[in-house]
Amino acid sequence: MNTKNNLDNEKLPVNKEQNSKDLQSELPEKDSAVEIPQTETPAVEDTEKDDLPGTGEIASEEVAAEELPEEAEQVVDENSISEEVVPEEKTTPEAITEEVSVEEKDSEEKTVKEPEPIEVTEEEHSTIDYDLDDGNGVADTEDEEEEDTDEDSLTDDPSVALLPIEEIVHNLRELLNSENPKRKDVDEYKNQFYRSLRNETESQKQVFLSNGGEEIDFVGKEPEIYTEGKELIQKIKEKRADILAREEAEKEKNVARKLAIIEQIKVLTETQGQEDFNKIYQEFKLLQQEWNDIKLVPQEKVNELWKSYQRYVEKFYDLVRINNEFREYDFKKNLEIKTELCEAAERLNDEPDVVSAFHQLQNLHQEWREVGPVSRKDREEIWNRFKEASTQINKKYQAHFEQLREKENENLELKTALCEKLEAIDYNQLKSVKDWNNKVKEVLEIQTLWRQIGFVPRKWNTKIYKRYRAACDFFFRSKNEFYKSLRGEMEENLKKKIALCERAEAIKDSQDWKNTTREMIDIQKEWKTIGIVPHKYVDSIWKRFISACDYFFEQKKSHTSSQYEQEQRNLEEKRVIIGKINQLDTALETEEALTKLRELMDQWYEVGHVPYKMKDRIYKEFYEATEAQFDRLNIDKAERKLEAYKSTISDMAKSDNSRGQLFREREKLVRQYERIKNELQTYENNIGFLSVSSKKGNHLLDDMNQKVDRLKSELVLLEKKIRAIEEEL
């Protein structure tokens, strides 16, 4: 006989919550987190309870869709499966599902007509009181609780190519027209849609800004195709909600059907005489098949229905007289199948994907449940083997979620600290454009850190994000209000600078070199006293002004062509110095050689200008010669940069407009120094925060320490450069 189909035990139904939440479309960036599973342990109430070697437990998992696979399984505890041993005095053999041959049917019919019972000493009942993902009793996991998602909570994934908006909207139409849109597909194309919408808005903003608009005045215009996309997303959400509602109604109908089946099996167990057992047995099998075909029922009624069904199935088998030879054969085949299931469960321990291994284990548990009993002498051993393999997988699965829980709590601490830092900004201290610009850089750095931090626990997700968003919004609203208050002043400054440009342009062609030079310098000094202008005019007005100044001084320089012969002599003198540098005695001690090298470099700086067309070439020869000696003497790069910069300053100091050029160079270095100093302060503040509140932020802390060291080195070099300019002045 074929006993692989010997399945009289009902497949354990699975029922998971199906909640459809509204999909948001307005909240900005939002993190989704993993809610770590909490274990529930309902009591196991089965017949012959005292004979159970284990008890059943239910461990439920709720897993956020953004963090984990779309299906959330329930943890199977090591005792989540129990083998029920029925006492010898009450024998309840498993149901027979195989087809019976003609000879066997005849034999069975004769046996059934015999009133004396056949002693059956073994029976096995597998009672698994936890959910298995076999589709029996639950909806597809893609129809589980849906998270509210919006435009900003969907993160860009550079590895996923962005489809054209027309194709995205087409796919949304297809989903709407499909019979049952899957959540995975909906999320995928909704993510694509909002990424495209974000890009469209940014493109409009850039065009607006390039046309001279102020960022604060920008208002995006939503194309019709994006409006259609939002409507499609809303309709899909409503359609999925309607599907879920219909499924809930179907579950209630299925409860009534299963109760009717239980009642019919109860009637069969009360049948007396059993003259035509085969007919009764076939009717029983049809009821079992009908039971198995019913899938969805409410979660809260799963165990109650199953226990009632199992009780009357056992009573039915109390009436069945199966000969010992068939039963032993059935036990043997069942043992072979369960041994294969044990081996499959043991192989799952090597599966690198813990979640996948857990899901596969659920299928093995369902297969185990479908297999009939084994003999009493093998029952405990084979069960313990299967339970041990299951325990290993469940421990790994639980550890996986514990790690997620720990990481999310750390992320919550980091994000809370960032919110506190934003809320602690003292707006009374932000009184100048420079103050606001420095603080904007600091806030942008905080926003970068926020995006680098992962998910937080689900119950804190919305709360912490709203707190962060409120602090950021308040900061940028305050900044915009400050700049609005300066608009009148900036417009007045623009008029003053335009007037200076006109004065510079009016005298740039003058050949009264002495007086015009003095006037041009006065204009430059007055320029520095004027405050900021509107941002969109900063570059254009500066270029206009510096062009007029540079034109005048270049013309003046060209006029002094009488210096050509001196420049030729300077060129030859510099070549001689380069030769001496290249031939520097290698036998000298390092200090002595370095002193000699610096003397030669000082001589180089003291030599005047060379012909303009030879300036770059002769300097390149000088640079290569000094670099070779520096390499030989192991002089660090910063010192080399400073020495090279001194050469530039020396050349600048000998020009006709030396003071003007040196002042401009110094101003540039001072601005650069202040910028780096503020940046350094921001990083040091962040390091102080991470050192206090971060448990596992060592990698980020190391990166920041490296940036701090680099910035400090740059500040030291800038200080030396500024002092070098001041010495020339």
XYZ file of C-alpha atoms in Angstrom:
729
model
C 0.000 0.000 0.000
C 1.074 3.545 -0.539
C 1.127 5.321 2.839
C 2.639 8.658 1.780
C -0.884 9.912 1.399
C -1.868 8.587 4.806
C -2.931 11.986 6.071
C -5.957 12.133 8.304
C -4.705 14.923 10.481
C -5.775 18.350 9.358
C -3.052 20.757 8.169
C -2.612 23.288 10.926
C -4.252 26.556 9.835
C -2.249 29.695 9.883
C -3.818 33.008 10.540
C -1.961 36.328 10.589
C -3.337 39.816 11.032
C -4.117 41.627 7.884
C -4.319 45.329 8.455
C -4.435 47.874 5.709
C -3.191 51.285 6.785
C -3.566 54.456 4.837
C -0.644 55.249 2.596
C 0.565 58.746 3.353
C 1.818 61.041 0.651
C 2.805 64.224 2.466
C 5.071 63.407 5.428
C 8.760 63.947 4.469
C 11.546 61.544 5.227
C 10.461 58.761 7.527
C 12.221 55.686 8.825
C 10.600 52.329 9.224
C 11.809 49.979 11.840
C 11.626 46.405 12.950
C 9.363 45.533 15.840
C 11.082 42.668 17.576
C 8.940 39.576 18.081
C 7.293 38.942 21.417
C 6.450 35.377 22.279
C 2.953 34.280 23.194
C 2.370 30.888 24.776
C -1.208 29.621 24.612
C -2.042 26.501 26.552
C -2.164 23.189 24.733
C -5.507 21.522 25.283
C -5.587 18.185 23.536
C -6.906 14.780 24.354
C -4.690 12.588 26.455
C -2.824 15.713 27.657
C -0.917 13.873 30.375
C 0.835 11.738 27.777
C 2.355 14.658 25.892
C 6.183 14.641 25.880
C 6.195 18.411 25.083
C 3.917 21.393 25.019
C 3.057 23.751 22.186
C 3.889 27.405 22.110
C 3.052 30.204 19.792
C 5.711 32.827 19.165
C 4.509 35.638 17.007
C 6.625 38.016 15.020
C 5.753 41.369 13.656
C 8.420 42.581 11.264
C 8.548 45.977 9.554
C 8.273 45.735 5.771
C 11.125 48.212 5.209
C 13.617 46.178 7.232
C 12.726 42.509 6.682
C 11.222 40.265 4.012
C 7.578 40.964 3.318
C 6.389 37.854 5.109
C 6.764 37.799 8.903
C 6.856 34.312 10.385
C 6.366 33.237 13.959
C 9.209 31.829 15.988
C 8.884 28.116 16.727
C 9.977 27.375 20.242
C 11.922 24.188 20.916
C 8.794 22.818 22.571
C 6.445 24.172 19.917
C 5.652 20.692 18.615
C 4.403 17.907 20.762
C 3.962 14.233 20.049
C 0.874 12.968 21.823
C 0.993 9.366 22.968
C -2.403 7.768 23.327
C -2.649 5.178 26.113
C -2.911 1.573 25.058
C -6.393 1.173 26.467
C -7.626 3.873 24.063
C -6.218 3.181 20.605
C -6.826 5.770 17.895
C -4.984 4.860 14.681
C -4.405 7.477 12.033
C -6.685 7.807 9.056
C -6.151 5.854 5.857
C -5.902 7.845 2.633
C -4.546 5.269 0.258
C -6.507 3.552 -2.452
C -7.352 -0.031 -1.553
C -7.029 -2.862 -4.030
C -9.997 -5.072 -4.870
C -8.673 -7.985 -2.807
C -7.913 -5.709 0.146
C -11.332 -4.086 -0.122
C -12.989 -7.470 0.043
C -10.870 -8.362 3.020
C -11.690 -5.092 4.732
C -15.377 -5.506 4.126
C -15.255 -8.885 5.785
C -13.292 -7.473 8.673
C -15.681 -4.596 9.166
C -18.600 -6.915 9.408
C -16.885 -8.738 12.239
C -18.029 -7.123 15.482
C -14.905 -7.919 17.457
C -12.374 -5.055 17.608
C -8.784 -5.386 16.483
C -6.327 -4.307 19.158
C -4.239 -1.338 18.169
C -1.455 -0.603 20.658
C 0.192 2.467 19.094
C -1.076 5.859 18.041
C 0.671 9.148 17.469
C -0.844 12.593 17.535
C 1.183 15.634 16.471
C -0.285 18.764 17.946
C 1.422 21.906 16.727
C -0.151 24.995 18.237
C 1.807 27.601 16.332
C 1.202 29.163 12.932
C 2.721 27.632 9.853
C 2.987 29.492 6.559
C 1.092 27.011 4.420
C -1.698 29.351 3.420
C -4.210 27.442 5.592
C -6.026 29.979 7.658
C -4.132 33.123 6.684
C -3.994 35.435 3.764
C -0.861 35.756 1.697
C 1.821 37.470 3.805
C 1.948 40.258 1.273
C -1.512 41.240 2.510
C -0.387 41.646 6.101
C -0.379 44.901 7.971
C 0.630 47.669 5.617
C 2.884 50.476 6.760
C 2.003 54.084 5.961
C 4.554 55.233 3.440
C 5.075 58.592 1.833
C 7.341 60.423 -0.554
C 10.185 61.044 1.914
C 10.051 57.742 3.768
C 10.950 55.948 0.529
C 14.733 55.999 0.306
C 16.681 56.197 -2.932
C 18.491 53.007 -3.840
C 21.266 53.855 -6.357
C 21.374 50.189 -7.422
C 17.757 50.359 -8.723
C 17.408 52.212 -12.008
C 14.698 54.867 -12.058
C 12.062 54.165 -14.723
C 10.533 56.922 -16.884
C 7.434 58.415 -15.250
C 5.275 57.246 -18.165
C 6.345 53.637 -17.563
C 5.824 53.995 -13.797
C 2.267 55.307 -14.280
C 1.600 52.550 -16.828
C 2.694 49.938 -14.286
C 0.450 51.539 -11.637
C -2.489 51.268 -14.063
C -1.628 47.596 -14.614
C -1.566 47.020 -10.845
C -4.944 48.738 -10.467
C -6.402 46.539 -13.227
C -4.910 43.355 -11.764
C -7.109 41.048 -9.724
C -5.108 41.326 -6.500
C -2.236 43.895 -6.482
C 0.588 42.550 -4.341
C 2.064 44.815 -1.714
C 5.620 44.201 -2.947
C 4.722 45.451 -6.438
C 2.772 48.416 -5.069
C 5.689 49.487 -2.852
C 8.176 49.088 -5.710
C 6.337 51.334 -8.153
C 5.252 53.787 -5.469
C 8.946 54.145 -4.519
C 9.785 54.717 -8.195
C 6.931 57.257 -8.485
C 8.001 59.394 -5.535
C 11.646 59.256 -6.588
C 10.590 60.552 -10.011
C 8.366 63.229 -8.431
C 11.249 64.342 -6.224
C 13.568 64.600 -9.244
C 10.931 66.565 -11.195
C 10.526 69.043 -8.335
C 14.298 69.452 -8.012
C 14.620 70.045 -11.774
C 11.948 72.755 -11.639
C 13.727 74.364 -8.695
C 17.092 74.413 -10.503
C 15.490 76.025 -13.574
C 13.800 78.571 -11.301
C 17.083 79.400 -9.561
C 19.046 79.577 -12.819
C 16.525 82.142 -14.064
C 17.358 84.372 -11.125
C 14.699 83.240 -8.670
C 15.176 83.026 -4.899
C 14.876 79.548 -3.391
C 12.426 80.775 -0.779
C 10.038 81.965 -3.523
C 10.033 78.669 -5.410
C 6.686 76.911 -5.814
C 6.733 73.693 -7.839
C 4.085 72.875 -10.438
C 2.939 69.283 -10.457
C 2.561 67.873 -14.011
C -0.708 66.110 -14.789
C 0.959 62.713 -15.080
C 2.105 62.944 -11.446
C -1.411 63.917 -10.374
C -2.687 60.845 -12.199
C -0.020 58.737 -10.467
C -1.162 59.889 -7.015
C -4.776 59.091 -7.919
C -3.765 55.609 -9.095
C -1.869 54.969 -5.845
C -4.938 56.018 -3.821
C -7.229 53.769 -5.899
C -4.853 50.822 -5.472
C -4.885 51.375 -1.716
C -8.702 51.397 -1.722
C -8.832 48.282 -3.888
C -6.490 46.393 -1.560
C -8.587 47.462 1.433
C -11.697 46.136 -0.329
C -9.950 42.811 -1.055
C -8.974 42.461 2.598
C -12.555 43.184 3.665
C -13.880 40.473 1.328
C -11.328 38.024 2.697
C -12.501 38.746 6.250
C -16.080 37.988 5.200
C -14.895 34.759 3.560
C -13.198 33.726 6.815
C -16.479 33.982 8.704
C -18.216 31.823 6.082
C -15.402 29.267 6.369
C -15.951 29.023 10.132
C -19.558 27.957 9.524
C -18.429 25.413 6.893
C -15.844 23.893 9.222
C -18.359 23.673 12.070
C -20.711 21.830 9.714
C -17.920 19.382 8.783
C -17.151 18.758 12.467
C -20.838 18.035 13.074
C -20.941 15.550 10.160
C -17.821 13.751 11.455
C -19.463 13.648 14.883
C -22.490 11.930 13.298
C -20.169 9.377 11.649
C -18.556 8.580 15.014
C -22.001 7.842 16.432
C -22.920 5.484 13.589
C -23.768 2.054 14.966
C -23.402 -1.299 13.244
C -21.043 -0.093 10.524
C -22.217 -2.829 8.153
C -20.859 -0.859 5.178
C -17.577 0.522 6.614
C -16.062 1.341 3.212
C -18.938 3.670 2.416
C -18.627 5.371 5.802
C -14.864 5.617 5.417
C -15.104 7.220 1.965
C -17.620 9.728 3.311
C -15.158 10.518 6.112
C -12.329 11.031 3.610
C -14.460 13.425 1.564
C -15.145 15.448 4.706
C -11.421 15.540 5.439
C -10.674 16.753 1.920
C -13.349 19.417 2.182
C -11.807 20.526 5.510
C -8.353 20.762 3.932
C -9.712 22.777 1.008
C -10.982 25.479 3.362
C -8.085 27.843 3.929
C -8.880 31.189 5.543
C -10.447 31.423 9.008
C -10.099 34.085 11.750
C -6.936 33.684 13.826
C -8.772 33.646 17.151
C -10.823 30.593 16.073
C -7.998 28.510 14.582
C -7.085 26.452 17.657
C -10.668 26.047 18.832
C -11.771 24.679 15.449
C -8.702 22.485 15.166
C -9.091 20.946 18.622
C -12.779 20.232 18.057
C -12.034 18.730 14.649
C -9.168 16.623 15.998
C -11.297 15.321 18.889
C -13.947 13.878 16.576
C -11.369 12.588 14.113
C -9.827 10.628 16.977
C -13.243 9.346 17.986
C -13.821 8.197 14.442
C -10.580 6.274 14.454
C -11.612 4.660 17.747
C -14.263 2.933 15.672
C -11.880 1.827 12.953
C -10.400 -1.639 13.188
C -7.109 -1.809 11.360
C -5.145 -5.060 11.282
C -1.744 -5.037 12.946
C 0.182 -5.923 9.786
C -1.028 -2.857 7.923
C -0.393 -0.645 10.937
C 3.224 -1.834 11.290
C 3.816 -1.250 7.593
C 2.317 2.217 7.943
C 4.594 2.956 10.939
C 7.642 1.877 8.956
C 6.883 4.127 5.977
C 6.080 7.046 8.270
C 9.409 6.566 10.062
C 11.253 6.739 6.736
C 9.496 9.987 5.829
C 10.127 11.562 9.248
C 13.791 10.537 9.092
C 14.084 12.410 5.777
C 12.442 15.444 7.389
C 14.963 15.300 10.259
C 17.846 15.242 7.783
C 16.368 18.192 5.888
C 15.959 20.155 9.135
C 19.557 19.400 10.137
C 20.833 20.670 6.779
C 19.107 24.000 7.411
C 21.659 24.695 10.146
C 24.188 25.398 7.358
C 21.869 27.840 5.561
C 23.533 31.323 5.678
C 20.203 33.153 5.338
C 18.633 32.788 8.802
C 15.215 34.100 7.740
C 15.085 31.768 4.742
C 16.084 28.817 6.938
C 13.276 29.636 9.371
C 10.676 29.763 6.584
C 11.887 26.450 5.198
C 11.622 24.983 8.698
C 7.932 25.957 8.809
C 7.329 23.932 5.656
C 9.128 20.954 7.209
C 6.939 21.248 10.324
C 3.844 21.194 8.153
C 5.116 18.121 6.289
C 5.871 16.466 9.639
C 2.328 17.146 10.719
C 0.927 15.595 7.571
C 2.855 12.359 8.122
C 1.133 9.663 10.188
C 2.355 8.054 13.435
C 5.389 5.837 14.034
C 5.756 2.957 16.490
C 6.046 3.702 20.212
C 9.661 2.517 20.406
C 10.723 4.977 17.657
C 8.437 7.852 18.576
C 10.488 9.642 21.216
C 13.818 9.226 19.425
C 12.645 10.533 16.043
C 10.741 13.377 17.698
C 13.728 14.468 19.801
C 15.917 14.478 16.695
C 13.498 16.710 14.807
C 12.960 18.970 17.825
C 16.721 19.423 18.323
C 17.209 20.483 14.689
C 14.271 22.910 15.009
C 15.697 24.377 18.213
C 18.978 25.276 16.493
C 17.206 27.177 13.715
C 14.856 28.944 16.141
C 17.744 30.115 18.322
C 19.484 31.635 15.301
C 16.241 33.279 14.200
C 15.603 34.764 17.639
C 19.215 36.000 17.877
C 18.767 37.690 14.496
C 15.885 39.771 15.842
C 17.685 40.533 19.089
C 20.525 42.057 17.063
C 18.020 44.155 15.123
C 16.421 45.309 18.368
C 19.800 46.359 19.811
C 20.814 48.228 16.660
C 17.496 50.077 16.476
C 17.796 51.213 20.102
C 21.286 52.552 19.363
C 19.934 54.399 16.333
C 17.185 55.918 18.488
C 19.795 57.255 20.913
C 21.808 58.796 18.069
C 18.768 60.444 16.481
C 17.540 61.732 19.835
C 20.918 63.373 20.418
C 20.753 65.038 16.982
C 17.274 66.380 17.772
C 18.530 67.783 21.067
C 21.408 69.476 19.281
C 19.050 71.114 16.776
C 16.708 72.236 19.536
C 19.613 73.715 21.519
C 20.522 76.265 18.812
C 20.693 79.765 20.350
C 19.034 81.969 17.744
C 19.858 85.102 19.735
C 23.531 84.578 18.839
C 22.856 84.460 15.084
C 23.084 88.140 14.227
C 25.127 88.252 11.023
C 25.201 86.525 7.656
C 28.447 84.871 8.671
C 26.842 83.503 11.840
C 23.934 82.083 9.882
C 26.163 80.587 7.189
C 28.263 78.823 9.812
C 25.166 77.499 11.549
C 23.668 76.328 8.239
C 26.787 74.249 7.617
C 26.426 72.736 11.067
C 22.746 71.878 10.507
C 23.476 70.351 7.101
C 26.137 68.200 8.739
C 23.558 67.047 11.299
C 21.159 66.173 8.476
C 23.892 64.141 6.791
C 24.467 62.237 10.033
C 20.718 61.630 10.368
C 20.540 60.043 6.927
C 23.487 57.786 7.736
C 21.766 56.410 10.847
C 19.521 53.380 10.244
C 16.051 52.429 11.442
C 14.661 52.966 14.942
C 12.002 50.879 16.784
C 8.656 51.184 15.027
C 6.833 52.699 18.008
C 9.355 55.588 18.042
C 9.648 56.016 14.286
C 7.014 58.693 13.670
C 7.594 60.493 16.959
C 11.375 60.937 16.564
C 11.024 61.934 12.913
C 8.413 64.596 13.662
C 10.656 65.988 16.383
C 13.617 66.146 13.989
C 11.555 67.644 11.149
C 10.071 70.305 13.431
C 13.532 71.414 14.619
C 14.884 71.599 11.047
C 11.838 73.451 9.750
C 12.046 76.009 12.540
C 15.731 76.628 11.819
C 15.277 77.228 8.099
C 12.182 79.373 8.607
C 14.202 81.527 10.992
C 17.040 81.758 8.469
C 14.654 82.840 5.706
C 13.117 85.480 7.948
C 16.594 86.824 8.743
C 17.517 87.124 5.058
C 14.201 88.758 4.255
C 14.977 91.415 6.844
C 18.304 92.099 5.063
C 16.901 92.453 1.563
C 16.662 96.243 1.670
C 20.208 96.576 2.987
C 21.564 94.143 0.389
C 19.874 96.058 -2.441
C 21.509 99.276 -1.215
C 24.894 97.537 -1.049
C 24.420 96.359 -4.621
C 23.873 99.938 -5.799
C 27.064 101.070 -4.030
C 29.140 98.298 -5.592
C 27.738 99.011 -9.042
C 28.832 102.638 -8.585
C 32.363 101.483 -7.674
C 32.444 99.262 -10.758
C 31.534 102.243 -12.905
C 34.301 104.356 -11.298
C 36.871 101.599 -11.867
C 35.770 101.119 -15.470
C 35.987 104.877 -16.072
C 39.678 105.094 -15.100
C 40.948 101.684 -16.202
C 42.307 103.132 -19.492
C 44.099 106.046 -17.799
C 47.881 106.304 -18.319
C 48.434 108.530 -15.311
C 49.897 105.529 -13.568
C 50.730 107.091 -10.226
C 47.500 108.955 -9.503
C 45.267 106.337 -11.092
C 46.967 103.596 -9.085
C 46.264 105.509 -5.894
C 42.637 106.050 -6.879
C 42.181 102.410 -7.857
C 43.509 101.305 -4.474
C 41.112 103.693 -2.736
C 38.229 102.194 -4.708
C 39.284 98.718 -3.611
C 39.406 99.782 0.034
C 35.936 101.286 -0.218
C 34.673 98.059 -1.805
C 35.734 96.113 1.276
C 33.702 98.347 3.569
C 30.438 97.562 1.764
C 28.385 94.639 3.094
C 26.800 91.714 1.264
C 24.618 91.895 -1.831
C 21.791 89.538 -2.924
C 23.166 86.053 -3.452
C 22.350 85.865 -7.149
C 24.497 88.977 -7.844
C 27.541 88.023 -5.757
C 29.582 86.427 -8.537
C 28.598 88.762 -11.361
C 29.301 92.021 -9.492
C 32.639 90.729 -8.199
C 33.771 89.619 -11.649
C 32.847 93.017 -13.096
C 34.828 94.856 -10.427
C 37.931 92.678 -10.474
C 38.025 92.715 -14.279
C 38.307 96.527 -14.325
C 41.018 96.504 -11.636
C 43.033 93.735 -13.250
C 42.820 95.386 -16.654
C 44.338 98.610 -15.307
C 47.193 96.924 -13.473
C 47.998 94.661 -16.423
C 48.185 97.738 -18.655
C 50.470 99.421 -16.159
C 52.687 96.359 -16.049
C 52.942 96.262 -19.822
C 53.942 99.930 -19.805
C 57.022 99.148 -17.736
C 58.698 97.216 -20.550
C 61.964 99.013 -19.807
C 62.560 96.384 -17.194
C 63.052 93.699 -19.850
C 66.845 93.719 -19.716
C 66.771 93.455 -15.934
C 64.352 90.552 -16.206
C 66.769 88.778 -18.574
C 69.554 89.180 -16.032
C 67.244 87.907 -13.325
C 66.484 84.865 -15.463
C 70.157 83.996 -15.841
C 70.743 84.529 -12.127
C 67.884 82.199 -11.250
C 69.261 79.535 -13.569
C 72.606 79.759 -11.765
C 70.814 79.286 -8.426
C 68.945 76.248 -9.799
C 72.278 74.759 -10.856
C 73.658 75.240 -7.335
C 70.592 73.569 -5.850
C 70.964 70.569 -8.152
C 74.685 70.302 -7.275
C 74.186 70.587 -3.509
C 76.868 68.528 -1.730
C 75.330 65.203 -0.742
C 78.016 64.669 1.905
C 76.640 67.473 4.075
C 74.726 66.646 7.238
C 70.964 67.070 7.018
C 70.820 70.308 9.032
C 73.750 71.809 7.193
C 72.356 70.779 3.818
C 68.930 72.162 4.733
C 70.479 75.470 5.824
C 72.376 75.712 2.549
C 69.235 74.864 0.580
C 67.246 77.568 2.353
C 69.968 80.128 1.652
C 69.784 79.300 -2.050
C 65.980 79.514 -1.929
C 66.227 82.941 -0.217
C 68.564 84.074 -2.977
C 65.981 82.904 -5.487
C 63.237 84.908 -3.766
C 65.437 88.020 -3.700
C 66.002 87.934 -7.452
C 63.488 90.109 -9.278
C 61.058 89.268 -12.040
C 61.927 87.271 -15.137
C 60.332 87.679 -18.579
C 56.659 86.792 -18.282
C 56.756 84.008 -20.859
C 59.623 82.326 -18.958
C 58.049 82.671 -15.514
C 56.306 79.291 -15.408
C 59.167 77.371 -17.003
C 61.893 78.733 -14.707
C 59.700 78.238 -11.667
C 59.052 74.618 -12.690
C 62.823 74.007 -12.882
C 63.269 75.643 -9.481
C 60.396 73.600 -7.997
C 61.702 70.281 -9.323
C 65.208 71.028 -8.040
C 64.005 71.947 -4.531
C 61.605 68.991 -4.412
C 64.425 66.609 -5.247
C 66.518 68.006 -2.395
C 63.561 67.979 -0.004
C 62.936 64.322 -0.861
C 66.565 63.507 -0.227
C 66.483 65.358 3.116
C 63.060 63.885 4.087
C 61.366 67.291 4.565
C 57.566 66.995 5.144
C 55.056 68.170 2.556
C 53.622 71.027 4.641
C 57.009 72.717 4.976
C 57.555 72.376 1.239
C 54.203 73.991 0.479
C 55.080 76.889 2.746
C 58.463 77.448 1.101
C 56.853 77.349 -2.347
C 54.172 79.786 -1.218
C 56.820 82.197 0.054
C 58.220 82.296 -3.462
C 54.817 83.317 -4.793
C 54.446 86.021 -2.138
C 57.948 87.286 -2.883
C 57.089 87.712 -6.566
C 53.842 89.419 -5.646
C 55.624 91.854 -3.289
C 57.854 93.064 -6.103
C 54.965 93.942 -8.426
C 53.746 97.504 -8.988
C 50.501 96.845 -7.173
C 52.118 94.699 -4.503
C 50.172 95.972 -1.515
C 46.833 95.589 -3.262
C 47.640 92.060 -4.342
C 49.036 91.116 -0.940
C 45.974 92.534 0.827
C 43.647 90.564 -1.440
C 45.676 87.409 -0.915
C 45.630 87.912 2.829
C 41.858 88.502 2.805
C 41.383 85.294 0.876
C 43.527 83.309 3.326
C 41.759 84.816 6.331
C 38.353 83.839 4.903
C 39.661 80.354 4.202
C 41.084 80.183 7.733
C 37.750 81.173 9.310
C 35.833 78.687 7.182
C 38.116 75.788 8.126
C 38.104 76.880 11.767
C 34.293 76.772 11.853
C 34.277 73.434 10.095
C 36.785 72.122 12.657
C 34.589 73.338 15.506
C 31.581 71.539 14.010
C 33.455 68.248 13.761
C 34.824 68.600 17.300
C 31.284 69.180 18.591
C 30.078 66.084 16.731
C 32.948 64.067 18.162
C 31.987 65.194 21.639
C 28.432 64.043 21.053
C 29.402 60.684 19.587
C 31.880 60.015 22.374
C 29.084 60.383 24.928
C 26.045 58.789 23.322
C 27.288 56.271 20.803
C 27.856 52.677 21.767
C 29.033 51.352 18.478
C 29.896 54.483 16.525
C 33.644 53.817 16.544
C 33.888 53.733 12.757
C 32.172 57.110 12.365
C 34.272 58.502 15.231
C 37.517 57.406 13.556
C 36.498 59.109 10.307
C 35.757 62.357 12.133
C 39.064 62.249 14.035
C 40.923 61.923 10.732
C 39.029 64.941 9.343
C 39.851 66.948 12.492
C 43.571 66.150 12.191
C 43.557 67.169 8.525
C 41.768 70.448 9.262
C 44.184 71.297 12.082
C 47.136 70.763 9.736
C 45.527 73.063 7.170
C 45.002 75.753 9.833
C 48.673 75.628 10.865
C 49.771 75.993 7.233
C 47.345 78.895 6.670
C 48.661 80.702 9.766
C 52.202 80.452 8.430
C 51.100 81.740 5.023
C 49.318 84.712 6.589
C 52.423 85.565 8.639
C 54.527 85.357 5.476
C 52.243 87.914 3.782
C 52.328 90.184 6.825
C 56.125 90.118 6.755
C 56.038 91.304 3.141
C 53.561 94.069 4.031
